[in-house]
Short mmCIF file of C-alpha atoms in Angstrom, two decimals:
data_model
loop_
_atom_site.label_atom_id
_atom_site.label_comp_id
_atom_site.label_asym_id
_atom_site.label_seq_id
_atom_site.Cartn_x
_atom_site.Cartn_y
_atom_site.Cartn_z
CA UNK L 13 0.14 92.23 5.21
CA UNK L 14 -2.97 91.64 7.25
CA UNK L 15 -2.77 95.08 8.90
CA UNK L 16 -5.22 97.90 8.24
CA UNK L 17 -3.80 101.34 8.99
CA UNK L 18 -6.10 104.15 10.10
CA UNK L 19 -5.58 107.87 10.63
CA UNK L 20 -5.95 110.16 12.41
CA UNK L 21 -6.01 108.61 15.84
CA UNK L 22 -8.25 111.41 17.07
CA UNK L 23 -10.18 114.17 15.38
CA UNK L 24 -11.94 117.29 16.62
CA UNK L 25 -14.45 118.94 14.32
CA UNK L 26 -16.87 121.81 14.74
CA UNK L 27 -20.57 121.14 14.37
CA UNK L 28 -21.50 121.33 10.71
CA UNK L 29 -17.99 120.53 9.54
CA UNK L 30 -16.70 117.59 7.54
CA UNK L 31 -14.97 114.71 9.32
CA UNK L 32 -12.54 112.66 7.24
CA UNK L 33 -10.94 109.40 8.36
CA UNK L 34 -8.51 107.49 6.18
CA UNK L 35 -7.56 103.83 6.01
CA UNK L 36 -5.05 101.81 4.02
CA UNK L 37 -4.53 98.09 3.52
CA UNK L 38 -1.97 95.80 1.92
CA UNK L 39 -3.71 92.49 1.33
CA UNK L 40 -5.20 92.53 -2.17
CA UNK L 41 -7.46 89.64 -1.21
CA UNK L 42 -9.63 92.04 0.80
CA UNK L 43 -12.86 92.78 -1.04
CA UNK L 44 -15.25 94.11 1.55
CA UNK L 45 -14.62 97.30 3.51
CA UNK L 46 -17.03 98.28 6.29
CA UNK L 47 -16.95 101.16 8.72
CA UNK L 48 -18.16 100.69 12.27
CA UNK L 49 -19.16 103.27 14.86
CA UNK L 50 -18.76 102.57 18.56
CA UNK L 51 -20.14 104.55 21.47
CA UNK L 52 -18.74 104.07 25.01
CA UNK L 53 -20.14 100.97 26.64
CA UNK L 54 -21.62 99.67 23.41
CA UNK L 55 -20.53 97.24 20.76
CA UNK L 56 -19.56 98.54 17.31
CA UNK L 57 -22.39 99.09 14.84
CA UNK L 58 -22.12 99.05 11.06
CA UNK L 59 -22.32 102.48 9.45
CA UNK L 60 -21.66 101.81 5.81
CA UNK L 61 -19.71 99.33 3.70
CA UNK L 62 -18.27 99.16 0.20
CA UNK L 63 -16.92 96.58 -2.22
CA UNK L 64 -14.09 97.47 -4.62
CA UNK L 65 -16.29 97.41 -7.71
CA UNK L 66 -17.41 100.97 -6.91
CA UNK L 67 -15.32 104.02 -6.03
CA UNK L 68 -17.84 105.76 -3.83
CA UNK L 69 -20.91 104.94 -1.77
CA UNK L 70 -23.12 107.42 0.02
CA UNK L 71 -25.70 106.84 2.73
CA UNK L 72 -27.16 110.00 4.19
CA UNK L 73 -24.34 112.10 5.64
CA UNK L 74 -21.83 109.25 5.39
CA UNK L 75 -19.73 108.60 2.28
CA UNK L 76 -17.04 106.01 1.61
CA UNK L 77 -14.46 106.83 -1.04
CA UNK L 78 -12.46 103.88 -2.32
CA UNK L 79 -9.20 103.92 -4.30
CA UNK L 80 -8.41 100.37 -5.36
CA UNK L 81 -5.05 101.14 -7.00
CA UNK L 82 -3.80 102.97 -3.91
CA UNK L 83 -5.40 100.42 -1.58
CA UNK L 84 -6.95 103.21 0.41
CA UNK L 85 -10.45 104.08 1.52
CA UNK L 86 -11.89 106.88 3.56
CA UNK L 87 -15.00 107.86 5.47
CA UNK L 88 -16.45 111.33 5.08
CA UNK L 89 -19.05 112.57 7.54
CA UNK L 90 -20.80 115.63 6.20
CA UNK L 91 -22.51 118.19 8.45
CA UNK L 92 -20.95 116.54 11.52
CA UNK L 93 -23.13 116.62 14.64
CA UNK L 94 -22.29 116.28 18.35
CA UNK L 95 -24.18 112.99 18.28
CA UNK L 96 -21.56 111.68 15.83
CA UNK L 97 -18.93 111.85 18.60
CA UNK L 98 -17.77 108.24 18.84
CA UNK L 99 -14.92 105.96 17.86
CA UNK L 100 -14.86 104.90 14.22
CA UNK L 101 -13.23 101.73 12.94
CA UNK L 102 -12.49 100.82 9.37
CA UNK L 103 -12.19 97.14 8.58
CA UNK L 104 -11.38 94.81 5.74
CA UNK L 105 -12.65 91.36 4.93
CA UNK L 106 -12.59 88.80 2.16
CA UNK L 107 -14.97 86.12 0.93
CA UNK L 108 -12.54 83.39 1.98
CA UNK L 109 -12.28 84.81 5.48
CA UNK L 110 -15.96 84.66 6.43
CA UNK L 111 -16.60 87.08 9.27
CA UNK L 112 -12.88 87.35 10.06
CA UNK L 113 -12.33 91.06 9.67
CA UNK L 114 -9.12 93.00 10.19
CA UNK L 115 -9.96 96.23 11.98
CA UNK L 116 -8.05 99.49 11.96
CA UNK L 117 -6.99 100.89 15.36
CA UNK L 118 -9.85 103.38 15.47
CA UNK L 119 -10.37 107.14 15.34
CA UNK L 120 -11.92 108.99 18.24
CA UNK L 121 -14.10 111.75 16.81
CA UNK L 122 -15.28 114.68 18.89
CA UNK L 123 -17.75 117.10 17.34
CA UNK L 124 -17.92 120.36 19.22
CA UNK L 125 -21.32 122.09 19.54
CA UNK P 20 -36.11 91.70 17.12
CA UNK P 21 -33.80 91.17 20.07
CA UNK P 22 -30.16 92.01 19.57
CA UNK P 23 -27.08 89.99 20.44
CA UNK P 24 -27.01 89.17 24.13
CA UNK P 25 -23.79 88.52 26.01
CA UNK P 26 -23.43 87.28 29.55
CA UNK P 27 -21.96 88.05 31.93
CA UNK P 28 -21.36 91.74 31.22
CA UNK P 29 -18.60 92.11 33.78
CA UNK P 30 -16.43 89.62 35.57
CA UNK P 31 -13.26 89.56 37.59
CA UNK P 32 -10.97 86.55 37.72
CA UNK P 33 -7.52 85.81 39.02
CA UNK P 34 -4.54 84.50 37.10
CA UNK P 35 -4.71 80.79 36.40
CA UNK P 36 -8.49 80.55 36.57
CA UNK P 37 -10.69 79.87 33.59
CA UNK P 38 -13.73 81.71 32.29
CA UNK P 39 -16.69 80.95 30.06
CA UNK P 40 -18.54 83.67 28.20
CA UNK P 41 -21.90 83.20 26.56
CA UNK P 42 -23.49 84.73 23.50
CA UNK P 43 -27.03 84.51 22.12
CA UNK P 44 -27.16 85.71 18.50
CA UNK P 45 -29.99 87.43 16.74
CA UNK P 46 -32.73 84.95 15.93
CA UNK P 47 -32.08 83.34 12.58
CA UNK P 48 -28.38 84.24 12.47
CA UNK P 49 -26.22 81.15 12.12
CA UNK P 50 -22.82 82.82 12.12
CA UNK P 51 -21.29 83.85 15.44
CA UNK P 52 -17.90 85.52 15.71
CA UNK P 53 -15.86 86.51 18.72
CA UNK P 54 -13.53 89.47 18.93
CA UNK P 55 -11.20 90.70 21.66
CA UNK P 56 -10.99 94.47 22.15
CA UNK P 57 -8.16 96.08 24.08
CA UNK P 58 -6.80 99.64 24.09
CA UNK P 59 -3.43 98.44 22.86
CA UNK P 60 -4.36 95.88 20.20
CA UNK P 61 -7.79 97.14 19.19
CA UNK P 62 -10.31 94.68 17.80
CA UNK P 63 -8.84 91.28 17.08
CA UNK P 64 -10.67 88.30 15.61
CA UNK P 65 -10.77 85.20 17.79
CA UNK P 66 -12.95 82.73 15.88
CA UNK P 67 -16.12 82.26 13.89
CA UNK P 68 -18.69 79.51 14.10
CA UNK P 69 -21.32 78.65 11.54
CA UNK P 70 -23.81 75.85 12.07
CA UNK P 71 -21.80 74.46 14.99
CA UNK P 72 -18.56 74.32 12.97
CA UNK P 73 -15.55 76.55 13.49
CA UNK P 74 -14.97 78.23 10.15
CA UNK P 75 -12.12 80.57 10.95
CA UNK P 76 -9.69 81.07 13.79
CA UNK P 77 -7.51 84.04 14.64
CA UNK P 78 -3.99 84.09 16.01
CA UNK P 79 -4.70 83.36 19.63
CA UNK P 80 -3.19 80.60 21.77
CA UNK P 81 -5.01 77.34 22.35
CA UNK P 82 -6.15 78.61 25.75
CA UNK P 83 -8.89 80.37 23.83
CA UNK P 84 -11.60 78.05 22.61
CA UNK P 85 -15.21 78.21 21.64
CA UNK P 86 -18.18 76.25 20.55
CA UNK P 87 -21.60 76.74 19.04
CA UNK P 88 -24.75 74.89 19.91
CA UNK P 89 -27.54 73.71 17.63
CA UNK P 90 -29.62 76.78 18.53
CA UNK P 91 -26.69 78.99 17.34
CA UNK P 92 -25.86 80.14 20.85
CA UNK P 93 -22.13 80.24 21.40
CA UNK P 94 -19.70 80.10 24.25
CA UNK P 95 -16.04 80.94 24.45
CA UNK P 96 -13.68 79.70 27.09
CA UNK P 97 -10.33 81.01 28.21
CA UNK P 98 -8.29 78.70 30.38
CA UNK P 99 -5.28 79.48 32.57
CA UNK P 100 -6.02 83.19 32.53
CA UNK P 101 -3.18 85.67 32.19
CA UNK P 102 -3.14 89.36 33.08
CA UNK P 103 -3.01 90.17 29.37
CA UNK P 104 -6.35 88.49 28.81
CA UNK P 105 -8.07 91.46 30.44
CA UNK P 106 -10.23 92.84 27.67
CA UNK P 107 -13.69 93.42 26.32
CA UNK P 108 -14.85 90.28 24.55
CA UNK P 109 -17.35 91.02 21.84
CA UNK P 110 -19.66 88.55 20.19
CA UNK P 111 -21.14 89.32 16.80
CA UNK P 112 -23.74 87.50 14.78
CA UNK P 113 -24.35 87.62 11.08
CA UNK P 114 -26.98 86.33 8.70
CA UNK P 115 -24.37 85.85 6.00
CA UNK P 116 -21.76 83.23 5.24
CA UNK P 117 -19.79 85.75 3.18
CA UNK P 118 -18.42 88.99 4.68
CA UNK P 119 -21.38 91.05 5.74
CA UNK P 120 -22.84 93.11 8.52
CA UNK P 121 -21.77 92.08 11.97
CA UNK P 122 -24.26 92.72 14.75
CA UNK P 123 -22.24 93.13 17.93
CA UNK P 124 -23.35 92.61 21.48
CA UNK P 125 -22.30 95.00 24.22
CA UNK P 126 -19.50 92.68 25.27
CA UNK P 127 -18.25 90.92 28.35
CA UNK P 128 -15.59 92.90 30.19
CA UNK P 129 -13.08 90.56 31.76
CA UNK P 130 -10.59 91.76 34.33
CA UNK P 131 -7.80 89.39 35.35
CA UNK P 132 -6.06 90.19 38.63
#
């Protein structure tokens, strides 16, 4: 019940295309859903996050779509660029859990020039 | 503003030894969390400290321990090392007591031979 599922495991997109990564969770106590981006040799960095009181949040080229009833959320990267090539992790947290987040297994994105 | 600093960045130990990893959070951040990252298990929460108190603990054996000092710096210790402890250990600091942005360091890569 604590697991966060993430797909696809890897994704190849042409420059300018849309990258879509999906995540699903089971624990209804989760109420904070961040996405992290990690480059090789670096720690993850927060991209964007959402709480379940909204169904969508957009920041620049990055959009989170959230479906509370389906317990699913997704990351859309518009106009994907080679510099977006990285590993992306979705995560889920809850107020009672502090900074104890459950992370998805990650998606390795490659954007071809 | 300096980021999260972890030392050492790389270390090699043998089975049965112990190791201590250090983390200096961003100035003003009182929450420090530790995560283990491996190719097989992904990012897994170890523990979180806030104002020198352990607030949350993940599902790791008692060989994994940590502490936080009055200046918010944190250390984690792994005793009686096993081959499976080889991983990237990431420290993250946060300004928030509730789920919020984690600022990760670049990690300490531990190899157990």
